[in-house]
mmCIF file of C-alpha atoms in Angstrom:
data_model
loop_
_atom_site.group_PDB
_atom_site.id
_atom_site.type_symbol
_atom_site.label_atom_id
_atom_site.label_comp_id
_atom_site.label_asym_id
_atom_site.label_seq_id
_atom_site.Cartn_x
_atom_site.Cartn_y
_atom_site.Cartn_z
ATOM 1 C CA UNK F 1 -62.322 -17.726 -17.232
ATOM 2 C CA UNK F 2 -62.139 -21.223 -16.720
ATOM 3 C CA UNK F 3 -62.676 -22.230 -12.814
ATOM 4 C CA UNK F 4 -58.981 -23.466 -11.575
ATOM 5 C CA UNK F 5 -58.583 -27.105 -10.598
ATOM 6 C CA UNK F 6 -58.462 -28.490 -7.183
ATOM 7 C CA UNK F 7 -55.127 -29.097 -5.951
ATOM 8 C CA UNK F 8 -55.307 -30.163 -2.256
ATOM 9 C CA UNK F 9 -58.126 -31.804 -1.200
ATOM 10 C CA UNK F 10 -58.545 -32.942 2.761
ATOM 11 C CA UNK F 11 -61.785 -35.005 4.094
ATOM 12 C CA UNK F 12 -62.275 -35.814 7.436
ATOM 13 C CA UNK F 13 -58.841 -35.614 8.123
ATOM 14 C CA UNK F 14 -58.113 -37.030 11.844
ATOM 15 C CA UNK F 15 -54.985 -37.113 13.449
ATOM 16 C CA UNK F 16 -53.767 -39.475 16.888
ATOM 17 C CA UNK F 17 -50.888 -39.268 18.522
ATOM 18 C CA UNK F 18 -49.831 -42.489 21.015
ATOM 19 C CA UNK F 19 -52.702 -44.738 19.972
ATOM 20 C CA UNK F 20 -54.485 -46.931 21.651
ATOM 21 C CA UNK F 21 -52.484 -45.695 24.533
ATOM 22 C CA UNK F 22 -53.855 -44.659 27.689
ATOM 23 C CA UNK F 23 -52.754 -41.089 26.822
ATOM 24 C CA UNK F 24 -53.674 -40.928 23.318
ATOM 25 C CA UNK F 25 -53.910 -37.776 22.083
ATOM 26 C CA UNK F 26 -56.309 -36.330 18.876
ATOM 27 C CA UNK F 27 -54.870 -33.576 17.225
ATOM 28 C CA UNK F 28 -57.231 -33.013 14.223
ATOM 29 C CA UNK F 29 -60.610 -33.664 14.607
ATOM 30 C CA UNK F 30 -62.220 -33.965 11.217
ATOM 31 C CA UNK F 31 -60.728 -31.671 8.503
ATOM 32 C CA UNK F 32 -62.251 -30.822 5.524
ATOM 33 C CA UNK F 33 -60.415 -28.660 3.621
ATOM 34 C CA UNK F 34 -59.508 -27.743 -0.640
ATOM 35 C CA UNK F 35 -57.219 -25.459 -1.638
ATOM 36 C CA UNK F 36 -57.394 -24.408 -5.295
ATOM 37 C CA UNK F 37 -54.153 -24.316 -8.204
ATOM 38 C CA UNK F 38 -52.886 -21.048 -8.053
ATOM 39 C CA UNK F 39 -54.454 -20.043 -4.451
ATOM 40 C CA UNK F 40 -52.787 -18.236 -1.965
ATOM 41 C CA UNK F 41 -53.982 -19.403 1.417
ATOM 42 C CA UNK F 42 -53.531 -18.675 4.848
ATOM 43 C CA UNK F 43 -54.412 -21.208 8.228
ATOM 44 C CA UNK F 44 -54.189 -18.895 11.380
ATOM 45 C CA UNK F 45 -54.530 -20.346 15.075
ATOM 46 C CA UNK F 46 -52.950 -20.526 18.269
ATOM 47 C CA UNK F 47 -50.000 -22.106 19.371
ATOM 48 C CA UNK F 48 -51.402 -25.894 19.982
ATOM 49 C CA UNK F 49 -54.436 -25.092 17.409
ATOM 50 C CA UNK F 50 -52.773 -28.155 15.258
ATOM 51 C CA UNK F 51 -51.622 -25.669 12.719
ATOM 52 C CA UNK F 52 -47.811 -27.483 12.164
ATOM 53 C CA UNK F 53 -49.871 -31.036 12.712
ATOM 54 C CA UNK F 54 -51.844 -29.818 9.218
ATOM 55 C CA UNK F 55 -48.984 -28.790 7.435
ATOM 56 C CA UNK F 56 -47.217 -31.924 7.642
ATOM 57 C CA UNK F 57 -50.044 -34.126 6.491
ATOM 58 C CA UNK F 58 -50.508 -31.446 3.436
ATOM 59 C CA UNK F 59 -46.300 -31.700 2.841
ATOM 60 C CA UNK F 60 -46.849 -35.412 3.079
ATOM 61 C CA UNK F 61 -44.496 -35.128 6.202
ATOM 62 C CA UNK F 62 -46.852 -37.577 8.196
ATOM 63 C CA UNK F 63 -49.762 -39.564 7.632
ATOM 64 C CA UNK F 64 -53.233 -38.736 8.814
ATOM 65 C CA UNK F 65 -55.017 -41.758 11.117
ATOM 66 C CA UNK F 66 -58.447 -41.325 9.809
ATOM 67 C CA UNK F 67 -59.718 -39.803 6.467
ATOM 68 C CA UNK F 68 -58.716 -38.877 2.620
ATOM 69 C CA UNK F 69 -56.006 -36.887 1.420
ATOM 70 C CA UNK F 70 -56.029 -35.820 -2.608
ATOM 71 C CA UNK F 71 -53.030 -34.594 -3.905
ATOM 72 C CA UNK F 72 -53.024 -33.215 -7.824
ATOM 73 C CA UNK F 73 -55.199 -36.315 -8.262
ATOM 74 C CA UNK F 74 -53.206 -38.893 -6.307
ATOM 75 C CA UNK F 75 -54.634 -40.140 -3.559
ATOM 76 C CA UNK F 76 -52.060 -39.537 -1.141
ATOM 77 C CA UNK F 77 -53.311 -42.997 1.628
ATOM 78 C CA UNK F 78 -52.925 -45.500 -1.434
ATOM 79 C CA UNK F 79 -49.453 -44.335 -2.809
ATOM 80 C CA UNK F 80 -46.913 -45.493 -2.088
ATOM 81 C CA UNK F 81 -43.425 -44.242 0.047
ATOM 82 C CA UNK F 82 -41.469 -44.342 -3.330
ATOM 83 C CA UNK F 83 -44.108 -42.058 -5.171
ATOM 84 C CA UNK F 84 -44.880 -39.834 -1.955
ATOM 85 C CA UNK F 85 -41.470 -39.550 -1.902
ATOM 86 C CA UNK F 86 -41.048 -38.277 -4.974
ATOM 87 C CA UNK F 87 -44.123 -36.016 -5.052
ATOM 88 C CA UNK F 88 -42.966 -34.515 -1.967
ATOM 89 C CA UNK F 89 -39.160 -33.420 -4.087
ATOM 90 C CA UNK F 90 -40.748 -32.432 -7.004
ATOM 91 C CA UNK F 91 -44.534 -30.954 -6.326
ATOM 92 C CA UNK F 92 -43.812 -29.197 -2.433
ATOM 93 C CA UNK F 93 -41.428 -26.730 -1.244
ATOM 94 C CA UNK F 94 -40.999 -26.134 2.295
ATOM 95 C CA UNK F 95 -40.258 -22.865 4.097
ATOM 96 C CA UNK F 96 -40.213 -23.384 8.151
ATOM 97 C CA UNK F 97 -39.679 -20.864 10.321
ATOM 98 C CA UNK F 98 -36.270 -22.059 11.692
ATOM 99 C CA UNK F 99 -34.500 -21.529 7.767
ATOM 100 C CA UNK F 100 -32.941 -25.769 7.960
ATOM 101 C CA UNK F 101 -30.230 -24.840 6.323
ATOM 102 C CA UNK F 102 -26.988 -26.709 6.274
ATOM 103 C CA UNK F 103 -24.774 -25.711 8.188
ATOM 104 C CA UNK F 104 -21.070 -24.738 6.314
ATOM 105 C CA UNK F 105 -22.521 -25.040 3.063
ATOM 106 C CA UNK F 106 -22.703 -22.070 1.168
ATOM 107 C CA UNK F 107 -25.999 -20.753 0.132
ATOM 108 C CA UNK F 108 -25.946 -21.808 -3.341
ATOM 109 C CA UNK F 109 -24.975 -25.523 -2.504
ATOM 110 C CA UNK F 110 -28.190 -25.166 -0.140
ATOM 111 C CA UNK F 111 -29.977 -24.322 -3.087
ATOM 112 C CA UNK F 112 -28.610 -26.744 -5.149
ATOM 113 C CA UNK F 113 -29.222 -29.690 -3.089
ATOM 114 C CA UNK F 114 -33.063 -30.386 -3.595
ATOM 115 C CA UNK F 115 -31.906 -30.706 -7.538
ATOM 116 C CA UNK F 116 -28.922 -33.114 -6.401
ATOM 117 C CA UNK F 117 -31.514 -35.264 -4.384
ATOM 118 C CA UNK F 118 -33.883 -35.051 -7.901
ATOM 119 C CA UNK F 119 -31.228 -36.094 -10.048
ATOM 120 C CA UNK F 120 -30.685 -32.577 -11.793
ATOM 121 C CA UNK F 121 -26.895 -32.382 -13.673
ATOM 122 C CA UNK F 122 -24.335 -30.648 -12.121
ATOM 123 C CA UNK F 123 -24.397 -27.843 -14.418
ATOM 124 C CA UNK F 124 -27.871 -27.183 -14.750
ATOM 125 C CA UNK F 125 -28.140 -27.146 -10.607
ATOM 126 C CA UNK F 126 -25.026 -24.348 -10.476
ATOM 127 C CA UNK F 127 -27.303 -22.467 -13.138
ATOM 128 C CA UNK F 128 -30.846 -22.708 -11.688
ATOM 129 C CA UNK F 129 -29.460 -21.973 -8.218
ATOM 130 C CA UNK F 130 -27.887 -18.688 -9.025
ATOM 131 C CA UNK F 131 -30.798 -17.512 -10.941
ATOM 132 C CA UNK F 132 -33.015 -18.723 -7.518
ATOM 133 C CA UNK F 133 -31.017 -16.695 -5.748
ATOM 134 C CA UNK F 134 -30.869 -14.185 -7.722
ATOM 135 C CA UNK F 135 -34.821 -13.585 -7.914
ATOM 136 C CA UNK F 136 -34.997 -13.432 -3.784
ATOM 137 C CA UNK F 137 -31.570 -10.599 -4.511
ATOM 138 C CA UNK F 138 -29.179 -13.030 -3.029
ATOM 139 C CA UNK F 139 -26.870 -13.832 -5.639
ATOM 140 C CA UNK F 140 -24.039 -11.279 -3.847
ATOM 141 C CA UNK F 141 -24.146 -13.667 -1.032
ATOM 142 C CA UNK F 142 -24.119 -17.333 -2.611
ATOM 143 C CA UNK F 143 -20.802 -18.279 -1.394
ATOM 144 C CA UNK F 144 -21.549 -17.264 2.153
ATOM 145 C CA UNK F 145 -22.255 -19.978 4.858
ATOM 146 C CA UNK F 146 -25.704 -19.767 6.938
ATOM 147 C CA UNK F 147 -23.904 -18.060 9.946
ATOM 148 C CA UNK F 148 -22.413 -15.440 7.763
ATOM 149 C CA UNK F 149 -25.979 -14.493 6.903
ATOM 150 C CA UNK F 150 -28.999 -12.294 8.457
ATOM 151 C CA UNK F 151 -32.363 -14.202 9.701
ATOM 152 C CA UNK F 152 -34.060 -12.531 6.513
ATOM 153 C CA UNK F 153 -30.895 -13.936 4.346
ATOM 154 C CA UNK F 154 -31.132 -17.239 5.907
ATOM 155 C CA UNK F 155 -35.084 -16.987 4.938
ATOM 156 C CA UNK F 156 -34.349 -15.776 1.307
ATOM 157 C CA UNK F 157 -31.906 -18.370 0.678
ATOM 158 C CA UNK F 158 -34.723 -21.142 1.755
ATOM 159 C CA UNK F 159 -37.295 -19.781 -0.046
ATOM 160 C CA UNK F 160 -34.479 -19.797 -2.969
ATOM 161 C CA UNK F 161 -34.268 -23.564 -2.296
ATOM 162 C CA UNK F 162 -38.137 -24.189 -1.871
ATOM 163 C CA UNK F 163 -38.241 -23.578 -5.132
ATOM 164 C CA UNK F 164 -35.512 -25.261 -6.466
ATOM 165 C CA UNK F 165 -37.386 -27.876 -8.133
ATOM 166 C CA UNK F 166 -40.077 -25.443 -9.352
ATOM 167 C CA UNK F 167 -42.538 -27.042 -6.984
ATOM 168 C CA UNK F 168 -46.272 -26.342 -7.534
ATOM 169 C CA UNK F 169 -47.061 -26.145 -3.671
ATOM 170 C CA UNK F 170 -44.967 -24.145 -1.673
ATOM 171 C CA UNK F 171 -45.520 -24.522 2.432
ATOM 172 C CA UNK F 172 -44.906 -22.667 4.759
ATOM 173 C CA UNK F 173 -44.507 -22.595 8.511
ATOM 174 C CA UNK F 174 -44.157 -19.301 10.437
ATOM 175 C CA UNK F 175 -42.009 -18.135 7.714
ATOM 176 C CA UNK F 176 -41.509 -14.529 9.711
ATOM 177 C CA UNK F 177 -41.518 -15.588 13.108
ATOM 178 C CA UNK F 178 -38.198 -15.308 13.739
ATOM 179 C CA UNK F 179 -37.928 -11.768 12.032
ATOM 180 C CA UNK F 180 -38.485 -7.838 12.675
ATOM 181 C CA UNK F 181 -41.644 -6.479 11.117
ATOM 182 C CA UNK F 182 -39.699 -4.826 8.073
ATOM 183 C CA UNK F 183 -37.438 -8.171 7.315
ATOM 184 C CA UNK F 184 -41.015 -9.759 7.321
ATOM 185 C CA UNK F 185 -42.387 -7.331 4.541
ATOM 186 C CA UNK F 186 -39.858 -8.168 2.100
ATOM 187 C CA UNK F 187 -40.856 -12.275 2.257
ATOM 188 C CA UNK F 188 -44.449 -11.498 2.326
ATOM 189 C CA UNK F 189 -43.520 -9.508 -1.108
ATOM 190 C CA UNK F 190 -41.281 -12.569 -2.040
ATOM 191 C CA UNK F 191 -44.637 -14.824 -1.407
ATOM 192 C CA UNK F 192 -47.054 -12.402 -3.427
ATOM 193 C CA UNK F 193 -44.515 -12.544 -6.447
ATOM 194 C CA UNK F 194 -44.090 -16.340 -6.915
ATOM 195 C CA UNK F 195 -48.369 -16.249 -6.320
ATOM 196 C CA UNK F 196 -48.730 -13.644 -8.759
ATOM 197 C CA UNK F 197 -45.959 -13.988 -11.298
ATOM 198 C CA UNK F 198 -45.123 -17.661 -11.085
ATOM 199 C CA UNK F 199 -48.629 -19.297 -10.201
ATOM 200 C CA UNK F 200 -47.559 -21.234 -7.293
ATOM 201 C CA UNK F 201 -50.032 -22.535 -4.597
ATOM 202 C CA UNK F 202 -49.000 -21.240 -1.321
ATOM 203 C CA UNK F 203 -49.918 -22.187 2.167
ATOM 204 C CA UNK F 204 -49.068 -19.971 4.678
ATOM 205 C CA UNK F 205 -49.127 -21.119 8.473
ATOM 206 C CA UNK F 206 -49.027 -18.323 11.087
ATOM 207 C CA UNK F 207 -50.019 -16.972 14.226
ATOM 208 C CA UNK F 208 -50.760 -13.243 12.860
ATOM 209 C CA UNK F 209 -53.812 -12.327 11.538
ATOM 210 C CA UNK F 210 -51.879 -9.128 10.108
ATOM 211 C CA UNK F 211 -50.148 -11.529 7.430
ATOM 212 C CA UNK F 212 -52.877 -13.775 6.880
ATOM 213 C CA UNK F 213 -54.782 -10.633 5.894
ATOM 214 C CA UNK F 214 -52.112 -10.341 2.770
ATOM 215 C CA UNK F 215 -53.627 -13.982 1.301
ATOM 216 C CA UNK F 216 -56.678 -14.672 -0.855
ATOM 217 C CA UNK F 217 -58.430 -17.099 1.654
ATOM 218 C CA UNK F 218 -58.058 -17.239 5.498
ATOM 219 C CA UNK F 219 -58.615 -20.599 7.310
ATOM 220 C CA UNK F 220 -58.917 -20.385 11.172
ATOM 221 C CA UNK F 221 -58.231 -23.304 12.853
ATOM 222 C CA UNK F 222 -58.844 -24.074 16.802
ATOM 223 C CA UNK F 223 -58.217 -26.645 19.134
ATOM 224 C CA UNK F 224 -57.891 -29.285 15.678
ATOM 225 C CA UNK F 225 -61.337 -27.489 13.824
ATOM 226 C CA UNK F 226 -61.591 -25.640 11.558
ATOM 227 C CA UNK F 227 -63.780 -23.003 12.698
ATOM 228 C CA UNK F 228 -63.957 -20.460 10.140
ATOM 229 C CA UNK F 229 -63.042 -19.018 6.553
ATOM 230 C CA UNK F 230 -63.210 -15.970 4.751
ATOM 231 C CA UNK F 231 -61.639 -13.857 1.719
ATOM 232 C CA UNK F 232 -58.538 -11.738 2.378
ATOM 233 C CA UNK F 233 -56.901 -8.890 1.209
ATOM 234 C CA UNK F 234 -54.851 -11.099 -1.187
ATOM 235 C CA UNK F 235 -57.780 -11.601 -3.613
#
């Protein structure tokens, strides 16, 4: 078997906050980190561990003050906005915690709007988002707005969007914080299905060791260090 490529690659990754301020504030304090094409990973720590800090320097969300950032071979400091920019539509879904859906806008035009944003014709986003939302057994609620749905719909339907430009990174952020244990099972399963079936690269951030157990690879992370890695369940 040939050995899989590196996808993300992170090198002494620091991260300031207010700088050159008298209360500036390091976040990340050297990260090295690669995450492999097809790996499903999982960076645990405590609430202020730098965990969401990470995650947004990996989604290209923010910009790391010291270090080097490889993404699928582009080096992610020398790009620039206009290619991040598109990198971040086409290579990265996002999943947070919160769902970010829009408001009165049913969940397939949610789905559908990544594809608007990438310049994907009318017809082929209608098509692409009811088969999304059909794989994540939503399509019986695609005309329904965000506050007609449950917290595990709302999460469904984003995961449905995440992939709406059939991203090779999917992120995500606390993805079952907001939900009961069971309504957390069914997107952990959603999350071990696009690993295993579609070959997406997945990056889970959470708080529970329980979930990270479900992932290939567990990265512990404390006070902006990474302190620790081993294999999980997952593998």
């Amino acid at each position: 078997m040939k050995e899989r490529k590196t996808m993300i690659e992170l090198q002494g990754i620091i991260k300031r906050f207010y700088i050159g301020k008298p209360n500036e504030l390091e976040i990340l304090h050297g990260i090295d980190l690669q995450v492999r094409e097809g790996e499903f990973l999982s960076i645990v720590g405590s609430s202020g561990s730098g965990k969401t800090t990470i995650m947004n320097i990996i989604g290209i969300l923010d910009r790391p003050t010291e270090g080097g950032y490889v993404l699928d071979g582009v080096d992610v400091a020398r790009a620039k906005d206009k290619e991040l920019s598109r990198i971040r539509n086409h290579k990265i879904g996002f999943v947070f915690q919160t769902y970010n859906l829009i408001s009165r806008t049913s969940a397939l035009r949610n789905v559908e709007l990544p594809m608007l944003y990438a310049g994907v014709p009318k017809g082929e986003r209608t098509r692409r988002a009811k088969e999304l939302l059909r794989m994540v057994d939503m399509e019986e609620r695609l005309n329904h707005n965000p506050d007609e749905l449950s917290g595990g719909q709302k999460q469904r339907v984003a995961i449905a969007r995440a992939m709406a430009n059939d991203p090779a990174i999917i992120l995500a952020d606390e993805p079952t914080g907001a939900l009961d244990s069971v309504t957390g099972r069914r997107i952990m399963d959603i999350f071990q299905r696009l690993n295993q079936e579609k070959k997406k690269t997945i990056i889970l951030i959470t708080h529970s060791q329980e979930l990270a157990e479900e992932t290939q690879r567990i990265v512990t992370l404390k006070d902006g260090k990474i302190i620790g890695e081993r294999r999980g369940s997952g593998c």
